[in-house]
PDB file of C-alpha atoms in Angstrom:
ATOM      1  CA  GLN A   1       0.000   0.000   0.000  1.00 93.00           C
ATOM      2  CA  VAL A   2       0.985   3.609  -0.673  1.00 96.00           C
ATOM      3  CA  GLN A   3      -0.469   6.449   1.348  1.00 98.00           C
ATOM      4  CA  LEU A   4      -0.614   9.917  -0.226  1.00 98.00           C
ATOM      5  CA  VAL A   5      -1.440  13.189   1.518  1.00 98.00           C
ATOM      6  CA  GLU A   6      -1.846  16.431  -0.439  1.00 97.00           C
ATOM      7  CA  SER A   7      -1.337  19.890   1.006  1.00 97.00           C
ATOM      8  CA  GLY A   8      -0.838  23.459  -0.168  1.00 98.00           C
ATOM      9  CA  GLY A   9      -4.223  24.219  -1.672  1.00 98.00           C
ATOM     10  CA  GLY A  10      -6.037  27.444  -0.992  1.00 98.00           C
ATOM     11  CA  TRP A  11      -7.389  30.652  -2.466  1.00 98.00           C
ATOM     12  CA  VAL A  12      -5.406  32.839  -4.841  1.00 98.00           C
ATOM     13  CA  GLN A  13      -6.124  35.671  -7.257  1.00 98.00           C
ATOM     14  CA  ALA A  14      -5.789  35.145 -10.987  1.00 98.00           C
ATOM     15  CA  GLY A  15      -2.149  35.414 -12.000  1.00 98.00           C
ATOM     16  CA  GLY A  16      -0.931  34.178  -8.638  1.00 98.00           C
ATOM     17  CA  SER A  17       0.903  31.015  -7.649  1.00 98.00           C
ATOM     18  CA  LEU A  18       0.461  28.001  -5.407  1.00 98.00           C
ATOM     19  CA  ARG A  19       2.719  25.062  -4.611  1.00 98.00           C
ATOM     20  CA  LEU A  20       1.047  21.736  -3.883  1.00 98.00           C
ATOM     21  CA  SER A  21       2.794  18.927  -2.023  1.00 98.00           C
ATOM     22  CA  CYS A  22       2.111  15.191  -2.000  1.00 98.00           C
ATOM     23  CA  ALA A  23       3.738  13.300   0.863  1.00 98.00           C
ATOM     24  CA  ALA A  24       4.027   9.563   0.206  1.00 98.00           C
ATOM     25  CA  SER A  25       4.557   6.708   2.630  1.00 97.00           C
ATOM     26  CA  GLY A  26       4.390   2.932   2.558  1.00 96.00           C
ATOM     27  CA  ARG A  27       5.589   0.884  -0.397  1.00 94.00           C
ATOM     28  CA  THR A  28       7.747   2.190  -3.210  1.00 94.00           C
ATOM     29  CA  PHE A  29       6.216   3.334  -6.484  1.00 97.00           C
ATOM     30  CA  SER A  30       7.411   4.271  -9.957  1.00 97.00           C
ATOM     31  CA  SER A  31       5.291   7.243 -11.027  1.00 98.00           C
ATOM     32  CA  MET A  32       3.322  10.080  -9.485  1.00 98.00           C
ATOM     33  CA  GLY A  33       0.614  12.060 -11.246  1.00 98.00           C
ATOM     34  CA  TRP A  34      -1.556  15.056 -10.499  1.00 98.00           C
ATOM     35  CA  PHE A  35      -5.213  15.188 -11.520  1.00 98.00           C
ATOM     36  CA  ARG A  36      -7.963  17.721 -10.923  1.00 98.00           C
ATOM     37  CA  GLN A  37     -11.737  17.760 -10.900  1.00 98.00           C
ATOM     38  CA  ALA A  38     -13.934  20.832 -11.105  1.00 97.00           C
ATOM     39  CA  PRO A  39     -17.627  20.779 -10.112  1.00 93.00           C
ATOM     40  CA  GLY A  40     -19.708  19.092 -12.799  1.00 94.00           C
ATOM     41  CA  LYS A  41     -16.613  18.096 -14.777  1.00 96.00           C
ATOM     42  CA  GLU A  42     -14.770  14.847 -15.335  1.00 97.00           C
ATOM     43  CA  ARG A  43     -11.452  14.234 -13.641  1.00 97.00           C
ATOM     44  CA  GLU A  44      -8.651  15.674 -15.762  1.00 98.00           C
ATOM     45  CA  PHE A  45      -4.976  14.800 -16.038  1.00 98.00           C
ATOM     46  CA  VAL A  46      -2.582  17.612 -15.100  1.00 98.00           C
ATOM     47  CA  ALA A  47       0.998  16.286 -14.950  1.00 98.00           C
ATOM     48  CA  ALA A  48       3.057  13.211 -14.081  1.00 98.00           C
ATOM     49  CA  ILE A  49       6.658  12.392 -13.200  1.00 98.00           C
ATOM     50  CA  SER A  50       8.735   9.217 -13.016  1.00 98.00           C
ATOM     51  CA  TRP A  51      10.230   8.853  -9.553  1.00 96.00           C
ATOM     52  CA  ILE A  52      13.724   7.733 -10.551  1.00 96.00           C
ATOM     53  CA  GLY A  53      14.416   9.339 -13.920  1.00 96.00           C
ATOM     54  CA  GLY A  54      12.337  12.477 -13.425  1.00 97.00           C
ATOM     55  CA  ARG A  55      10.680  12.302 -16.844  1.00 98.00           C
ATOM     56  CA  THR A  56       7.575  14.478 -17.051  1.00 98.00           C
ATOM     57  CA  ILE A  57       4.412  14.896 -19.093  1.00 98.00           C
ATOM     58  CA  TYR A  58       1.863  17.717 -18.951  1.00 98.00           C
ATOM     59  CA  GLU A  59      -1.657  18.461 -20.077  1.00 98.00           C
ATOM     60  CA  ASN A  60      -1.461  21.104 -22.788  1.00 97.00           C
ATOM     61  CA  SER A  61      -3.440  23.781 -20.944  1.00 96.00           C
ATOM     62  CA  VAL A  62      -0.944  23.861 -18.046  1.00 98.00           C
ATOM     63  CA  LYS A  63       2.283  23.405 -19.998  1.00 97.00           C
ATOM     64  CA  GLY A  64       4.579  26.355 -19.360  1.00 97.00           C
ATOM     65  CA  ARG A  65       2.626  27.416 -16.265  1.00 98.00           C
ATOM     66  CA  PHE A  66       2.838  24.341 -14.017  1.00 98.00           C
ATOM     67  CA  THR A  67       5.959  22.392 -13.052  1.00 98.00           C
ATOM     68  CA  ILE A  68       5.934  18.934 -11.507  1.00 98.00           C
ATOM     69  CA  SER A  69       8.922  17.825  -9.421  1.00 98.00           C
ATOM     70  CA  ARG A  70       9.878  15.496  -6.602  1.00 98.00           C
ATOM     71  CA  ASP A  71      12.251  15.185  -3.652  1.00 97.00           C
ATOM     72  CA  ASN A  72      13.194  11.518  -3.528  1.00 95.00           C
ATOM     73  CA  ALA A  73      14.871  11.779  -0.115  1.00 95.00           C
ATOM     74  CA  LYS A  74      11.658  13.144   1.392  1.00 96.00           C
ATOM     75  CA  ASN A  75       9.411  10.901  -0.727  1.00 96.00           C
ATOM     76  CA  THR A  76       7.390  13.965  -1.664  1.00 98.00           C
ATOM     77  CA  GLY A  77       6.065  15.251  -4.969  1.00 98.00           C
ATOM     78  CA  PHE A  78       5.296  18.859  -5.820  1.00 98.00           C
ATOM     79  CA  LEU A  79       3.191  20.777  -8.290  1.00 98.00           C
ATOM     80  CA  GLN A  80       4.258  24.400  -8.720  1.00 98.00           C
ATOM     81  CA  MET A  81       1.384  26.334 -10.279  1.00 98.00           C
ATOM     82  CA  ASN A  82       2.098  29.783 -11.711  1.00 98.00           C
ATOM     83  CA  SER A  83      -0.030  32.238 -13.697  1.00 98.00           C
ATOM     84  CA  LEU A  84      -3.157  30.657 -12.290  1.00 98.00           C
ATOM     85  CA  LYS A  85      -6.458  31.173 -14.073  1.00 98.00           C
ATOM     86  CA  PRO A  86     -10.040  30.851 -12.805  1.00 98.00           C
ATOM     87  CA  GLU A  87     -10.436  27.740 -14.956  1.00 97.00           C
ATOM     88  CA  ASP A  88      -7.726  26.078 -12.841  1.00 98.00           C
ATOM     89  CA  THR A  89     -10.166  26.026  -9.921  1.00 98.00           C
ATOM     90  CA  ALA A  90     -10.680  22.405  -8.880  1.00 98.00           C
ATOM     91  CA  VAL A  91      -9.903  19.775  -6.296  1.00 98.00           C
ATOM     92  CA  TYR A  92      -6.372  18.567  -7.030  1.00 98.00           C
ATOM     93  CA  TYR A  93      -5.415  14.945  -6.374  1.00 98.00           C
ATOM     94  CA  CYS A  94      -2.060  13.208  -6.441  1.00 98.00           C
ATOM     95  CA  ALA A  95      -1.838   9.568  -7.460  1.00 98.00           C
ATOM     96  CA  ALA A  96       0.853   6.885  -7.699  1.00 98.00           C
ATOM     97  CA  ARG A  97       1.447   3.627  -9.532  1.00 98.00           C
ATOM     98  CA  ASN A  98       4.122   1.009 -10.109  1.00 96.00           C
ATOM     99  CA  GLY A  99       4.376   1.668 -13.821  1.00 96.00           C
ATOM    100  CA  GLU A 100       5.480   4.284 -16.325  1.00 96.00           C
ATOM    101  CA  ILE A 101       4.062   7.796 -16.343  1.00 97.00           C
ATOM    102  CA  THR A 102       0.755   8.131 -18.139  1.00 97.00           C
ATOM    103  CA  PHE A 103      -2.200  10.497 -18.451  1.00 97.00           C
ATOM    104  CA  ARG A 104      -4.668   7.627 -17.909  1.00 97.00           C
ATOM    105  CA  ASP A 105      -6.153   7.952 -14.437  1.00 96.00           C
ATOM    106  CA  ALA A 106      -7.630   4.440 -14.510  1.00 96.00           C
ATOM    107  CA  VAL A 107      -4.203   2.800 -14.135  1.00 97.00           C
ATOM    108  CA  TYR A 108      -3.093   4.741 -11.054  1.00 98.00           C
ATOM    109  CA  ASN A 109      -3.529   2.531  -8.003  1.00 96.00           C
ATOM    110  CA  TYR A 110      -3.148   4.928  -5.082  1.00 98.00           C
ATOM    111  CA  TRP A 111      -4.846   8.276  -4.522  1.00 98.00           C
ATOM    112  CA  GLY A 112      -4.755  11.092  -2.020  1.00 98.00           C
ATOM    113  CA  GLN A 113      -7.871  12.751  -0.646  1.00 97.00           C
ATOM    114  CA  GLY A 114      -7.405  15.961  -2.597  1.00 97.00           C
ATOM    115  CA  THR A 115      -6.808  19.614  -1.864  1.00 98.00           C
ATOM    116  CA  GLN A 116      -8.994  22.505  -3.011  1.00 98.00           C
ATOM    117  CA  VAL A 117      -7.532  25.180  -5.280  1.00 98.00           C
ATOM    118  CA  THR A 118      -9.692  28.249  -5.881  1.00 98.00           C
ATOM    119  CA  VAL A 119      -8.594  30.980  -8.299  1.00 98.00           C
ATOM    120  CA  SER A 120     -10.617  34.184  -8.247  1.00 97.00           C
ATOM    121  CA  SER A 121     -11.042  36.476 -11.240  1.00 93.00           C
TER     122      SER A 121
END
């Protein structure tokens, strides 16, 4: 089992920044992803990173604004979000799996409880 705990969500004005953290414990894993879900919308892929090699993928709407990273020694992943827009408002979830990075949420085995990000106009 892998336990994931997100933190760092909150309220920010459009154009501002937030840094989300995902603290992992338990068994090892290969990849960590970030997903988000806005009210009335389907869950959407945001970014993912391989834990050893640090390879990354991003959803097109956040590319250039968001940066995914990790601190292997602390077993913690991060999502730095800059130039935030109202459409970024959602509950953000981190997820992990013992496989390669992918945008497909169905293959991630472990999920955090989410953290709310609200961007005002």
